[in-house]
XYZ file of C-alpha atoms in Angstrom:
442
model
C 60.431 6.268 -72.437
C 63.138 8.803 -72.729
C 63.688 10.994 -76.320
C 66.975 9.061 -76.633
C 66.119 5.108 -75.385
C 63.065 5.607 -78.246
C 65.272 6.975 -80.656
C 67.388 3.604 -80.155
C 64.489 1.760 -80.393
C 63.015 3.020 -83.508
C 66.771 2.696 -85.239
C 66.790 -0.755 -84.149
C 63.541 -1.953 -85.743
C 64.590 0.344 -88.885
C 62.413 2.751 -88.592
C 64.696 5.667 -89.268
C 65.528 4.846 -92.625
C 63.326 2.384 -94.566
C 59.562 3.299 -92.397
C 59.630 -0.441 -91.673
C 58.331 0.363 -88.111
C 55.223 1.382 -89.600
C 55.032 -1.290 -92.454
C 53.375 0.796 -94.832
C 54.110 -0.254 -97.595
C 52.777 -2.592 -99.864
C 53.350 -6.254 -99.848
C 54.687 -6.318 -103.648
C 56.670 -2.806 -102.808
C 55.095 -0.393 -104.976
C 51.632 -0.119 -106.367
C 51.170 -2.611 -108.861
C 48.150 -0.704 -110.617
C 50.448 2.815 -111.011
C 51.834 1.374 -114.833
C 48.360 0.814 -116.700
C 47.482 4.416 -118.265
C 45.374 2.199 -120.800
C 42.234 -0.087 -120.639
C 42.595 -2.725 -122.626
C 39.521 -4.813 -124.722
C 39.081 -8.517 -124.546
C 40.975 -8.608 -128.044
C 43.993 -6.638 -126.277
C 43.253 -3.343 -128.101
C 44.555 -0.333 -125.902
C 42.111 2.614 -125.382
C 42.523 5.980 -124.437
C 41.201 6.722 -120.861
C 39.280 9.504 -119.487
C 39.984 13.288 -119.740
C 39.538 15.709 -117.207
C 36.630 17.443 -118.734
C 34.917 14.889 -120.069
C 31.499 13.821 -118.769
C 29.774 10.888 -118.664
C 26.069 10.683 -120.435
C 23.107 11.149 -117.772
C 25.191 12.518 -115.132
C 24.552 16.155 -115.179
C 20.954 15.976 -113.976
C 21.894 14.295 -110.277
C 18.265 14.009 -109.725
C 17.817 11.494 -112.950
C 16.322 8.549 -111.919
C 18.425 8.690 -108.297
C 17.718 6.617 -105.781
C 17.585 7.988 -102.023
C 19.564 4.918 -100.381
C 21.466 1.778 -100.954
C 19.052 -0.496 -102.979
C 20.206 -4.048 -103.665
C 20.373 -4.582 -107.878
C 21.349 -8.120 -107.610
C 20.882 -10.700 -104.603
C 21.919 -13.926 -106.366
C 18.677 -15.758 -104.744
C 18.359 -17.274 -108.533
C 21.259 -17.477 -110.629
C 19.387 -17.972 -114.005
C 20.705 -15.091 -115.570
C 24.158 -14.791 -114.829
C 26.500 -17.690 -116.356
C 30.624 -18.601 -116.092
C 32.386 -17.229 -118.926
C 33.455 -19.836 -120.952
C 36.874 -21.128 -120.086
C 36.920 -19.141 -117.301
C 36.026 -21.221 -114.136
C 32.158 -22.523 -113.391
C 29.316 -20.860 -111.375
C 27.033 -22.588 -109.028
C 24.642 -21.186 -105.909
C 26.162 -21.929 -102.413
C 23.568 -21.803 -99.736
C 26.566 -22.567 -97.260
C 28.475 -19.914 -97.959
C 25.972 -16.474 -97.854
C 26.502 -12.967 -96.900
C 22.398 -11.713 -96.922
C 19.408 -14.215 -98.433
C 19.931 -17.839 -99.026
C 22.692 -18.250 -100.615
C 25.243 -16.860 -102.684
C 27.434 -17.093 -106.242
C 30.095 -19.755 -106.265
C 32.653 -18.697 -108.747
C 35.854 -21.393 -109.050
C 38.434 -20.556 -111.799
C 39.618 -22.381 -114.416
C 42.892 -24.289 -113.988
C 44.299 -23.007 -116.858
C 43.599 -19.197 -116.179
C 43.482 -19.715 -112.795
C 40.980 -17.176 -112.737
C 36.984 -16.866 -113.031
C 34.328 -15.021 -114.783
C 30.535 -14.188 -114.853
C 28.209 -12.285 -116.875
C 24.850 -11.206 -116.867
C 23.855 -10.210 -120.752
C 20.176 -10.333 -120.623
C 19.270 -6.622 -119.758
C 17.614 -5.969 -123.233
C 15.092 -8.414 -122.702
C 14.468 -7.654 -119.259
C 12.844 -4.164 -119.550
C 16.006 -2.432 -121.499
C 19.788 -1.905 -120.685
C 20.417 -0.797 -117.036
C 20.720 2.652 -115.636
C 23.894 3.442 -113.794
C 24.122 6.960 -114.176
C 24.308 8.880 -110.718
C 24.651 5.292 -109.089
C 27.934 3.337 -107.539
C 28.431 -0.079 -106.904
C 28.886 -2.287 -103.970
C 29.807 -5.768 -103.673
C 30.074 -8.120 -101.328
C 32.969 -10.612 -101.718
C 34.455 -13.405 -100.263
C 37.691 -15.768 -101.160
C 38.415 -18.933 -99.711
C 41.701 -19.872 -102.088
C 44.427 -17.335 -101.758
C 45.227 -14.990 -99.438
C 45.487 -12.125 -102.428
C 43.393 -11.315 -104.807
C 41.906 -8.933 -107.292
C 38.478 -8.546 -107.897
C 36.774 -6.892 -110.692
C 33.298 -5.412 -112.172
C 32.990 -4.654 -115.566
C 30.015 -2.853 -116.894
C 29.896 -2.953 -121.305
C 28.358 0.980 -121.438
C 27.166 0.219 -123.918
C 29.205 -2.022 -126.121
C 32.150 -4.040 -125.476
C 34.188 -1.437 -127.297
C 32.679 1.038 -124.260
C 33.436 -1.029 -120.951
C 34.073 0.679 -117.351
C 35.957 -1.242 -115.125
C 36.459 -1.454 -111.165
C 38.982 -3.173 -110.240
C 40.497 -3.551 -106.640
C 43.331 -5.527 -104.707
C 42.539 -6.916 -101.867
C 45.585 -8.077 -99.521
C 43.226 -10.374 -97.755
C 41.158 -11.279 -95.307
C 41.301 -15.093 -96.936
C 37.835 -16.330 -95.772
C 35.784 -13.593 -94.610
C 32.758 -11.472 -96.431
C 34.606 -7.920 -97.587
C 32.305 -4.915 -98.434
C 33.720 -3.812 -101.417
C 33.143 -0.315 -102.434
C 33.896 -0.213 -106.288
C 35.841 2.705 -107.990
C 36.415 2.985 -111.357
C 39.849 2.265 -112.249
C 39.834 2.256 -116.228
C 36.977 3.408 -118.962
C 37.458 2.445 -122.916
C 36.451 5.102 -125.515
C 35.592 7.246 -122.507
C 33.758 9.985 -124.677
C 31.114 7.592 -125.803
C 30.954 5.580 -122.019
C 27.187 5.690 -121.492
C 26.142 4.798 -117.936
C 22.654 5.250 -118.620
C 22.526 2.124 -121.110
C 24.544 -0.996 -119.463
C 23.984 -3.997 -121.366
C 25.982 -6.634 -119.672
C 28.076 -7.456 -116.645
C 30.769 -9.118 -115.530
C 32.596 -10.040 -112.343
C 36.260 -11.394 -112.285
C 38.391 -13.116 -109.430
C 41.994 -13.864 -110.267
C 45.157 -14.425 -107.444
C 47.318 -11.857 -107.198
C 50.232 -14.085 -107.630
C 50.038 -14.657 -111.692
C 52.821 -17.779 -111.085
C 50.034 -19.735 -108.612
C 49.069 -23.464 -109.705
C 46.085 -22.971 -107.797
C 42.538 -21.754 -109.431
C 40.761 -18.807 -107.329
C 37.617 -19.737 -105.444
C 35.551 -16.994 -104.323
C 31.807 -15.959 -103.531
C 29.602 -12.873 -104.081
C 26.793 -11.618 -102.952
C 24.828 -8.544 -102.590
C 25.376 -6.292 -105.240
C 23.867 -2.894 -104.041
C 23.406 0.608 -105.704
C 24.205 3.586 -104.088
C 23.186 7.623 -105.066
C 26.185 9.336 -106.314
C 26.874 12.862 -104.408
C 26.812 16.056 -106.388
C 30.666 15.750 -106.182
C 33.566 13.350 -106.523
C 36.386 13.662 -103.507
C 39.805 12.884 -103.335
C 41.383 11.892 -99.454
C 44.903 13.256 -99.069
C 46.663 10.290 -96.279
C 49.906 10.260 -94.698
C 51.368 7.124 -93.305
C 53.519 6.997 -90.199
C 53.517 10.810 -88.584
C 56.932 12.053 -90.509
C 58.117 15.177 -89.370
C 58.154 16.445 -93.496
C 54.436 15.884 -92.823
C 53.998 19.385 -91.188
C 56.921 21.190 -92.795
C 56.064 20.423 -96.272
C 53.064 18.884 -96.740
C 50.929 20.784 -93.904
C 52.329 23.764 -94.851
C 51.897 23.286 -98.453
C 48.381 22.059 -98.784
C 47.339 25.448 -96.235
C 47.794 27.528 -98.787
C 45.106 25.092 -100.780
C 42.931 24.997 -98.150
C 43.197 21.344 -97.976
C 43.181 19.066 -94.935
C 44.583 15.521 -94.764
C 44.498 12.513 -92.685
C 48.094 11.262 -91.003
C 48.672 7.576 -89.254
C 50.071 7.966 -85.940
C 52.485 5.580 -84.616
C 52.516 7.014 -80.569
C 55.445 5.552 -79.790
C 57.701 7.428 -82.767
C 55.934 10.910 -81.653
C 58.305 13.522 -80.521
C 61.415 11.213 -81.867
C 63.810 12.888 -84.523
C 62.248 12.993 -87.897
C 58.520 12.701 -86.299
C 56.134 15.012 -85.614
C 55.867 16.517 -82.383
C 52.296 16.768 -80.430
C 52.471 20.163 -80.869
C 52.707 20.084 -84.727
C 50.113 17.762 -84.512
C 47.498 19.947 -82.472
C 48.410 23.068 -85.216
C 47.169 20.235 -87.839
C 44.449 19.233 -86.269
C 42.890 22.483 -85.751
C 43.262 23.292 -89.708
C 41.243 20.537 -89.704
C 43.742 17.680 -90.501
C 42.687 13.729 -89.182
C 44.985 12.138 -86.696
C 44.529 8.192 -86.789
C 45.724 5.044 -85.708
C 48.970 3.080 -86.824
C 48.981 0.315 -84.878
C 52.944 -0.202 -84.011
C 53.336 -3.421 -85.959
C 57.446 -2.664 -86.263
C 58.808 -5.334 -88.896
C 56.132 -7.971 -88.303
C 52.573 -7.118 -90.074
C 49.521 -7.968 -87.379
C 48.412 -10.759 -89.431
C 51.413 -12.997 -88.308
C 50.862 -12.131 -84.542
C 48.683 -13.858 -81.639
C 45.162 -12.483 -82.115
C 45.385 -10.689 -78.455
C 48.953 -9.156 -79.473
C 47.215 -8.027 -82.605
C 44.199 -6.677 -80.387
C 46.605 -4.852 -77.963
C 48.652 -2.516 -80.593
C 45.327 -1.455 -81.957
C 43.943 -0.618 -78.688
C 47.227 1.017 -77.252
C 47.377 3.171 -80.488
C 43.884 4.258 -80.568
C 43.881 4.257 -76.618
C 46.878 7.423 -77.117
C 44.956 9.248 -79.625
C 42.071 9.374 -77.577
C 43.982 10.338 -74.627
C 45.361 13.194 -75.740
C 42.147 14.237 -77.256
C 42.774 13.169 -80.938
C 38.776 13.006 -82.630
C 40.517 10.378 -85.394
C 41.135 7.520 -83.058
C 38.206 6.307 -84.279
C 39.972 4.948 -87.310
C 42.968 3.128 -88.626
C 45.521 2.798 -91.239
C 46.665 -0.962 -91.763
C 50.417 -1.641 -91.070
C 51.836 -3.116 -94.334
C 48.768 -3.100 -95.771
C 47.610 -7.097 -95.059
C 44.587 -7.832 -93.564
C 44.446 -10.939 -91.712
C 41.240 -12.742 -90.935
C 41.241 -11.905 -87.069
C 43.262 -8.265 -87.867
C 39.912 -7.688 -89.877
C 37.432 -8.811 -86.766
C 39.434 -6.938 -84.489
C 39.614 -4.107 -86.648
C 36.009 -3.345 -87.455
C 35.660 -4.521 -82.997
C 37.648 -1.391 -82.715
C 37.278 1.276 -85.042
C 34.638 2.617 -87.395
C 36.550 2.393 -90.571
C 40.107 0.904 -91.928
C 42.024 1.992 -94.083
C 44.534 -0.339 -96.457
C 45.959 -0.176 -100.306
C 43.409 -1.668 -102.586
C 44.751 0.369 -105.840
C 41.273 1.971 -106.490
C 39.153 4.565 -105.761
C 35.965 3.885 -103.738
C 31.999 3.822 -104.465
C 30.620 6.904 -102.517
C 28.549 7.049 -100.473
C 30.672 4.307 -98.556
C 28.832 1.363 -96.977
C 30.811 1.209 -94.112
C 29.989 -2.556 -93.077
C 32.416 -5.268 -92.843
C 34.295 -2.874 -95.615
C 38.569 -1.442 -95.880
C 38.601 1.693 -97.965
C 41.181 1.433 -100.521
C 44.223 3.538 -100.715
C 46.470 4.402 -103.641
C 50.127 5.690 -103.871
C 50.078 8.895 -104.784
C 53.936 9.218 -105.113
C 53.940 6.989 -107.905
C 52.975 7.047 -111.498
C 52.039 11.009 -112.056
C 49.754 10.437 -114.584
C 48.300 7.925 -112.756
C 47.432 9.486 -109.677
C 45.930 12.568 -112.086
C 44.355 10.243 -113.707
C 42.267 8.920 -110.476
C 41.945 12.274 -109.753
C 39.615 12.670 -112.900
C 37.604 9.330 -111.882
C 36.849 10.645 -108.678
C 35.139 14.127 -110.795
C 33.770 12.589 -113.292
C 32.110 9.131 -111.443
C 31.446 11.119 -108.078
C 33.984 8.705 -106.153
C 36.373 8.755 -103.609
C 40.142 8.898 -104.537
C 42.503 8.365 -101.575
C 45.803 9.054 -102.003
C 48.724 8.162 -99.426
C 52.250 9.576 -99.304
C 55.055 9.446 -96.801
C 57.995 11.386 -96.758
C 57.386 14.670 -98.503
C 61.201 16.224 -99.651
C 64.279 14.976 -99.316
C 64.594 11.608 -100.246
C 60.900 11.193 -100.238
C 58.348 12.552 -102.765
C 59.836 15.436 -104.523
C 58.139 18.822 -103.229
C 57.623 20.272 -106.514
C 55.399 16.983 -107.602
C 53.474 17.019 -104.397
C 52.332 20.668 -105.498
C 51.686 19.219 -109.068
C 49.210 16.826 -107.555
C 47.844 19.671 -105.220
C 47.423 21.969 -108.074
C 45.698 19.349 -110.612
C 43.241 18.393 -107.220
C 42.159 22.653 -107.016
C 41.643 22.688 -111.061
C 39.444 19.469 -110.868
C 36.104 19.366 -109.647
C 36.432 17.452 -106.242
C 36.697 18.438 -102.960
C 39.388 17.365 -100.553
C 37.626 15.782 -97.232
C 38.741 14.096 -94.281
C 37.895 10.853 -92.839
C 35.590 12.948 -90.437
C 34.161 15.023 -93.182
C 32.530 12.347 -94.745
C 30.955 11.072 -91.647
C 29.883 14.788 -90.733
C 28.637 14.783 -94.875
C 26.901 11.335 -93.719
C 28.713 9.725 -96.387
C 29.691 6.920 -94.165
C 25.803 4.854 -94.196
């Protein structure tokens, strides 16, 4: 296709103006998790939230008690100890619906809430509270009800008045078993959060949509523990392959030191306002990730044929590799919804996805039947900074995604803000292929 003809086809799609060739954005428009600075308590009382140089108790020994793999904390084979919040949906074991064992929790919310809740509260008198220092979660999950949904773990550290919470958003797949990876997204009373002494648990399911009629209805299963690394990381992603891309963010985050990972539409390459192979090679070999964005245009994969869905995965990954690209192996999710078959055919294809979830993710990542959650980082300031600290002080990923750096993107002077608050923190900036070489992918 000739510069020109694809020029006139991106402009017709949109793409020029609004990125909705590469339908990254999220489905509500902006990142509904960027407003919440504050944690709240089950009375509504607001809470400070962590500070950069805070630390959590038992996590500056990293050999304390750490475990050397994934070990599973809860299977849900026997469901004596756990119980449905009250007015807040019922509990039961499904042996239909199971992701490893014999069966699995049944959660279904409660028709006024719409949402549900479990607990586990006996710790004490089962050998003590729990010991989640130098340890992240991982959960499988599954919802049958609505195609989004939030999901939640809260762990009372070690009091109600001390409760660390994971939240993430998951913009589907409705019906299939998701890995979930939990970050922290909020602490209460960080300074006295002790991770060493959990003495109760909860899960929560809730739709996205707060106006449904309908009651969530969702299972989970295999709740695994995995070793924290010595450090937290933050992910620096690009969505779409804008020209700005190279002339202010590449050039920018050099002078950190700091790679990122950009998601490569091949069709918009060389086209005004993309980047050009060239600029892309020069990334590349400052050790920048090149990936695939599927070409989705206006239309998100979900609401395609599953072979037409199939075929823009494989042509985009198809020109990466082609050309030589190492990050073909992975891909950014076009608008950010995961349909059931977009998620078979994406973990068919590639070894990890990529989508907004609004929450860091459990390191080391169990890359199994699992998206790793983005978050804006061109929104709330504070917030981003603010999942910059989780991702020090829990040993978690943070992956922040930005498009159009300057201009009438994401002002330059706050992308160096962010990029100055990552080099004062303690994390390190990887790649998508730094944490396989760092065999964080397992």
């Amino acid at each position: 296709m000739k510069r020109q003809t694809r020029r006139t086809f991106l402009t017709t799609v949109g793409a020029a103006g609004s990125f909705s060739l590469a339908g990254c954005t999220g489905i509500l428009g902006t990142d509904d998790e960027t407003t919440t600075s504050e944690s709240t308590t089950d009375a509504g009382t607001p809470s400070n939230t962590t500070a950069p140089s805070e630390t959590t108790s038992g996590e500056d020994n990293p050999d304390d008690g750490q475990q050397s793999g994934p070990q599973t904390f809860e299977s849900f084979e026997k469901l004596g100890s756990w119980s449905a919040v009250e007015r807040q949906g019922t509990l039961k074991k499904s042996t239909k619906q199971k992701y490893e064992g014999s069966q699995s929790a049944h959660i279904v919310g409660s028709k006024q809430t719409k949402e549900g809740q479990i607990f586990r509260a006996d710790f004490a008198q089962s050998g003590g509270p729990v010991n989640f220092s130098n340890k992240n979660l991982s959960l499988a999950f599954k919802c049958t009800s609505h195609d989004f949904v939030k999901i939640a773990v809260q762990l009372y550290a070690p009091d109600r008045g001390h409760i660390v919470e994971m939240k993430r958003t998951l913009y589907g797949p409705k019906g299939k078993w998701v890995r979930v990876n939990l970050g922290v997204t909020s602490a209460m009373r960080p300074k006295g959060v002790d991770l060493s002494k959990v003495y109760q648990m909860k899960i929560i399911g809730r739709p996205n949509d707060s106006n449904t009629n309908k009651p969530i209805e969702f299972y989970v299963d295999d709740l695994k523990t995995v070793p924290t690394p010595k450090k937290g990381m933050v992910m620096l992603t690009f969505d779409d392959g804008l020209a700005s891309q190279y002339t202010k963010a590449f050039k920018t985050m050099k002078q950190y030191g700091f790679s990122g990972v950009d998601a490569i539409i091949p069709a918009a390459v060389y086209d005004d306002g993309f980047l050009t192979q060239g600029q892309m090679r020069e990334m590349t070999e400052n050790g920048w990730d090149m990936i695939a964005h599927p070409n989705a245009q206006a239309r998100p994969l979900d609401q395609r044929p599953a072979k037409e869905q199939e075929q823009l995965m494989v042509d985009a990954k198809k020109w990466l590799k082609q050309y030589g690209y190492a990050g073909h192996k992975y891909m950014a999710v076009p608008k950010n919804v995961m349909g059931p078959k977009t998620f078979d055919l994406a973990n068919k294809h590639f070894e990890a996805t990529m989508s907004f979830g609004a929450s860091p993710n459990a390191l080391p990542v169990i890359k199994k039947d699992t998206i790793l959650s983005r978050m804006y980082g061109d929104g709330n300031l504070q917030k981003t900074k603010q999942m910059i600290d989780y991702a020090a002080r829990y040993k978690q990923l943070t992956p922040l995604m930005f498009h159009r750096i300057g201009g009438d993107g994401f002002p330059e002077q706050k992308f160096k803000q962010v990029l100055e608050y990552i080099k004062q923190s303690n994390v390190e900036v990887v790649t998508l292929t730094d944490l396989e070489k760092k065999g964080l992918f397992i």
